[in-house]
C-alpha positions as protocol buffer text, in pm:
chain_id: "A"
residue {
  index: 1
  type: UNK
  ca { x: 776 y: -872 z: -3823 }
}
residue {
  index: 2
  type: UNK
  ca { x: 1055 y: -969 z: -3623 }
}
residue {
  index: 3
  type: UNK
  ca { x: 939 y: -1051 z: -3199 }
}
residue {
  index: 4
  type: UNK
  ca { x: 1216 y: -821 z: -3110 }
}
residue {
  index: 5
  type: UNK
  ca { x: 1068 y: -545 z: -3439 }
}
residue {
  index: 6
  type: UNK
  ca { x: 728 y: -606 z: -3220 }
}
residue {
  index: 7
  type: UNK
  ca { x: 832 y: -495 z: -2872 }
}
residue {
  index: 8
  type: UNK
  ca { x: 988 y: -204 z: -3010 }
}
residue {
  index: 9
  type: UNK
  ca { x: 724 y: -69 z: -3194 }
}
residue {
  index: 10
  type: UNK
  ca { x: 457 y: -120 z: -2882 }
}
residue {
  index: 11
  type: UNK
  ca { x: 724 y: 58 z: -2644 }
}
residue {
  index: 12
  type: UNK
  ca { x: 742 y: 381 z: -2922 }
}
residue {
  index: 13
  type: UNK
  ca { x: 347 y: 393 z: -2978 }
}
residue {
  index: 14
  type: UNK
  ca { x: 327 y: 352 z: -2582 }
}
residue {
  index: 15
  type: UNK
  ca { x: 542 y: 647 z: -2494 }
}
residue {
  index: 16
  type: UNK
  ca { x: 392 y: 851 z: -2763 }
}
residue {
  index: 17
  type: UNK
  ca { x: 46 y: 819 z: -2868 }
}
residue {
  index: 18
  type: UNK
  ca { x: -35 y: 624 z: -2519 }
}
residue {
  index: 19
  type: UNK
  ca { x: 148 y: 843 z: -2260 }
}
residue {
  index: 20
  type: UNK
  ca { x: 298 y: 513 z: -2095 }
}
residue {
  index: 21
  type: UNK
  ca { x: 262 y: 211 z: -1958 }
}
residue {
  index: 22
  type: UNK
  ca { x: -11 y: 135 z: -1727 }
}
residue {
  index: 23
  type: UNK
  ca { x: 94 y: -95 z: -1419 }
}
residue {
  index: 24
  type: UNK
  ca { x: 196 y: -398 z: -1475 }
}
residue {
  index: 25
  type: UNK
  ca { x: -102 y: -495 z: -1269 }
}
residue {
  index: 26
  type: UNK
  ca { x: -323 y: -371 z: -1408 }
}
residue {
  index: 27
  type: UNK
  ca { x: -154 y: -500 z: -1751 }
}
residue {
  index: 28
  type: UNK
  ca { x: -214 y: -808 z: -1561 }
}
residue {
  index: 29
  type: UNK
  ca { x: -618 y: -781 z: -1553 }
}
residue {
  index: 30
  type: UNK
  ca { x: -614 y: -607 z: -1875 }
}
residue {
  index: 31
  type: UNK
  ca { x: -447 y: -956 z: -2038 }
}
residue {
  index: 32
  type: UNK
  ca { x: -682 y: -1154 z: -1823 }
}
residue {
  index: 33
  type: UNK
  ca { x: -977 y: -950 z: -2034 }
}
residue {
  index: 34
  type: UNK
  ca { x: -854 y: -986 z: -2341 }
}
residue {
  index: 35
  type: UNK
  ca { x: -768 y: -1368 z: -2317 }
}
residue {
  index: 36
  type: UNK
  ca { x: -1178 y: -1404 z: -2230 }
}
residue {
  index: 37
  type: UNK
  ca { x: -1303 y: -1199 z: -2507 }
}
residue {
  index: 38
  type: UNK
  ca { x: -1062 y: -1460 z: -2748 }
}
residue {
  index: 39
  type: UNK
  ca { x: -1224 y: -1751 z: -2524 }
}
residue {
  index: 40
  type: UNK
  ca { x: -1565 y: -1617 z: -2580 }
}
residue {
  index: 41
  type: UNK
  ca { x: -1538 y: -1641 z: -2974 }
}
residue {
  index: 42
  type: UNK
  ca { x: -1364 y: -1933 z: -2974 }
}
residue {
  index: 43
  type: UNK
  ca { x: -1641 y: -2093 z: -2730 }
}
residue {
  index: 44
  type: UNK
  ca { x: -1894 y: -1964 z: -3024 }
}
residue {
  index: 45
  type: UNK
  ca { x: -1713 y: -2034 z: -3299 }
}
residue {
  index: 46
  type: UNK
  ca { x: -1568 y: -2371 z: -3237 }
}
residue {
  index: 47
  type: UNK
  ca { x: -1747 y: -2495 z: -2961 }
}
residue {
  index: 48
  type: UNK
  ca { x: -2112 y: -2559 z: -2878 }
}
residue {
  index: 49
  type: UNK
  ca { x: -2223 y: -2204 z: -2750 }
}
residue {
  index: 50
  type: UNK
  ca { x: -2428 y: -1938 z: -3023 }
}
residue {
  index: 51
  type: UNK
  ca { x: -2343 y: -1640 z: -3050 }
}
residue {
  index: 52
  type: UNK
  ca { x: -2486 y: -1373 z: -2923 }
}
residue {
  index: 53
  type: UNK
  ca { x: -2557 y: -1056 z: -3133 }
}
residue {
  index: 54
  type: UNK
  ca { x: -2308 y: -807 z: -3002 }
}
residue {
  index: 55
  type: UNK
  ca { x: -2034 y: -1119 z: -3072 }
}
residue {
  index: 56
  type: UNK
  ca { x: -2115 y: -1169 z: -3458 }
}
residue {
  index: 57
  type: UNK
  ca { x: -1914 y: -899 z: -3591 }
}
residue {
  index: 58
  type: UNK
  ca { x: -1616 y: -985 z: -3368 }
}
residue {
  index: 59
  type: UNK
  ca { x: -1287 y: -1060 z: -3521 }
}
residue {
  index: 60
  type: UNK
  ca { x: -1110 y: -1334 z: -3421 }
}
residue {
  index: 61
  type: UNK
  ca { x: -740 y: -1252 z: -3522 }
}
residue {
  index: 62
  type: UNK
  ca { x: -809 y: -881 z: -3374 }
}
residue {
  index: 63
  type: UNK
  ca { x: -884 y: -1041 z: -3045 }
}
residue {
  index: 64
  type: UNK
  ca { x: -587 y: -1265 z: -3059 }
}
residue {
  index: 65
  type: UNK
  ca { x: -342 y: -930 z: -3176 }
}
residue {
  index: 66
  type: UNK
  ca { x: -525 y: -797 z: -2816 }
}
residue {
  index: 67
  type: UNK
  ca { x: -409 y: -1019 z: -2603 }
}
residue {
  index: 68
  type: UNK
  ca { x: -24 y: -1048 z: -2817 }
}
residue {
  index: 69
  type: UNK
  ca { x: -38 y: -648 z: -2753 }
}
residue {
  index: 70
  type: UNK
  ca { x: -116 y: -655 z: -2383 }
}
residue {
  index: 71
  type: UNK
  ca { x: 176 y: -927 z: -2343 }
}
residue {
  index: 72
  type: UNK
  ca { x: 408 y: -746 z: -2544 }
}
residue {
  index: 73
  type: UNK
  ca { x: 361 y: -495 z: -2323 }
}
residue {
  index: 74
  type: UNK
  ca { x: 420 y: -658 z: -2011 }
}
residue {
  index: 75
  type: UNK
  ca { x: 740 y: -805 z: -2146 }
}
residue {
  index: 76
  type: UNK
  ca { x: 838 y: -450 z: -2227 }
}
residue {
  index: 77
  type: UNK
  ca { x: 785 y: -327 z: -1887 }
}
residue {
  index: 78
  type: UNK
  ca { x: 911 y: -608 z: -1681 }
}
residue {
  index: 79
  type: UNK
  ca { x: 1231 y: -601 z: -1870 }
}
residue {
  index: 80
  type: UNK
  ca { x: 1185 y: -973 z: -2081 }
}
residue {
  index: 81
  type: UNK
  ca { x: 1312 y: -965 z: -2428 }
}
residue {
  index: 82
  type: UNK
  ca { x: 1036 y: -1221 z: -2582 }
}
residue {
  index: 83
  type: UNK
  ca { x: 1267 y: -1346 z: -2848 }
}
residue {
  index: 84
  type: UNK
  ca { x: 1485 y: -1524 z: -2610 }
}
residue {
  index: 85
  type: UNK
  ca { x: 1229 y: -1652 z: -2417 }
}
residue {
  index: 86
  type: UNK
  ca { x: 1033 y: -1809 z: -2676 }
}
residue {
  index: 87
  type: UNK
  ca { x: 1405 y: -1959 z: -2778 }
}
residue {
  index: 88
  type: UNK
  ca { x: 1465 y: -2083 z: -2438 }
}
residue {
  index: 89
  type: UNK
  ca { x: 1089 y: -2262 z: -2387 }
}
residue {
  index: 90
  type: UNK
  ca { x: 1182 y: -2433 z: -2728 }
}
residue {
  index: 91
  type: UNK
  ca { x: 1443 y: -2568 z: -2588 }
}
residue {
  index: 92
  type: UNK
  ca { x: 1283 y: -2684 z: -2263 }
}
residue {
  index: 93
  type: UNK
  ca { x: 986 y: -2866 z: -2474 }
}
residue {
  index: 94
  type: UNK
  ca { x: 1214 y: -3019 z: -2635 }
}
residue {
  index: 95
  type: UNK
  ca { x: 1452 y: -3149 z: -2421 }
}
residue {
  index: 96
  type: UNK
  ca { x: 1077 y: -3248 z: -2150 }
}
residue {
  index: 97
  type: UNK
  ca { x: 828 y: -3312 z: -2424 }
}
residue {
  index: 98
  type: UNK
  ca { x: 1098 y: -3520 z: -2691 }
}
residue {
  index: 99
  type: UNK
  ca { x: 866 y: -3846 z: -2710 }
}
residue {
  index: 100
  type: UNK
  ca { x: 582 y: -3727 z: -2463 }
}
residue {
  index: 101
  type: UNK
  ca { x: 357 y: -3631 z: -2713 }
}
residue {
  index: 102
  type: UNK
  ca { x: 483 y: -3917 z: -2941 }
}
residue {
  index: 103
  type: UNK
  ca { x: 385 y: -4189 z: -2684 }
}
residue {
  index: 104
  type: UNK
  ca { x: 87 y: -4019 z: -2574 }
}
residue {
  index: 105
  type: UNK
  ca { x: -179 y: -4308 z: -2708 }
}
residue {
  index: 106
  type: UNK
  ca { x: -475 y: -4024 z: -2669 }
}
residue {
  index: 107
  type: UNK
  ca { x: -327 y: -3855 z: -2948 }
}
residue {
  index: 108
  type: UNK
  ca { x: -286 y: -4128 z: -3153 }
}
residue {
  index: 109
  type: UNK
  ca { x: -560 y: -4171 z: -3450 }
}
């Protein structure tokens, strides 16, 4: 599925089965929840924390479609077409980060 395919199909299912778009603040808090239930099974599943038994049966790449929803749908609303923005910060990284990385001796093995 095409970025652009993406935001189109969030905007239809928004003004039909959802009724419309909620603010974009509130979008705003609603992102900021999602992101922390993907950092919660992340924290569990890659880094030192257990998890707890309400988190076992959470699914990682449903979290992470969560938080790509909620952003779609602030793009939608706010006007930004996501496909040329993503183009555009490829460009900046690699016009900022062309040898950062590269000389960066903390990433070097």
């Amino acid at each position: 599925m095409l970025i652009k395919d993406a935001q189109a199909q969030v905007d239809h299912w928004i003004k039909t089965v959802g009724v419309r778009y909620f603010s974009e603040l509130t979008n705003m808090a609603i992102l900021t929840e999602e992101v922390g239930e993907l950092a919660r099974i992340m924290a569990r599943k890659y880094g030192d924390q257990s998890f707890k038994e309400s988190d076992k049966n959470k699914d990682l790449a449903d979290e992470m479609a969560d938080v790509l929803w909620v952003l779609i749908c602030m793009a939608n609303q706010t006007g930004v077409d996501l496909t040329e923005a993503l183009e555009k910060n490829f460009e900046k990284k690699n016009i900022r980060d062309a040898n950062r990385h590269k000389d960066n001796e903390k990433l070097k093995s």
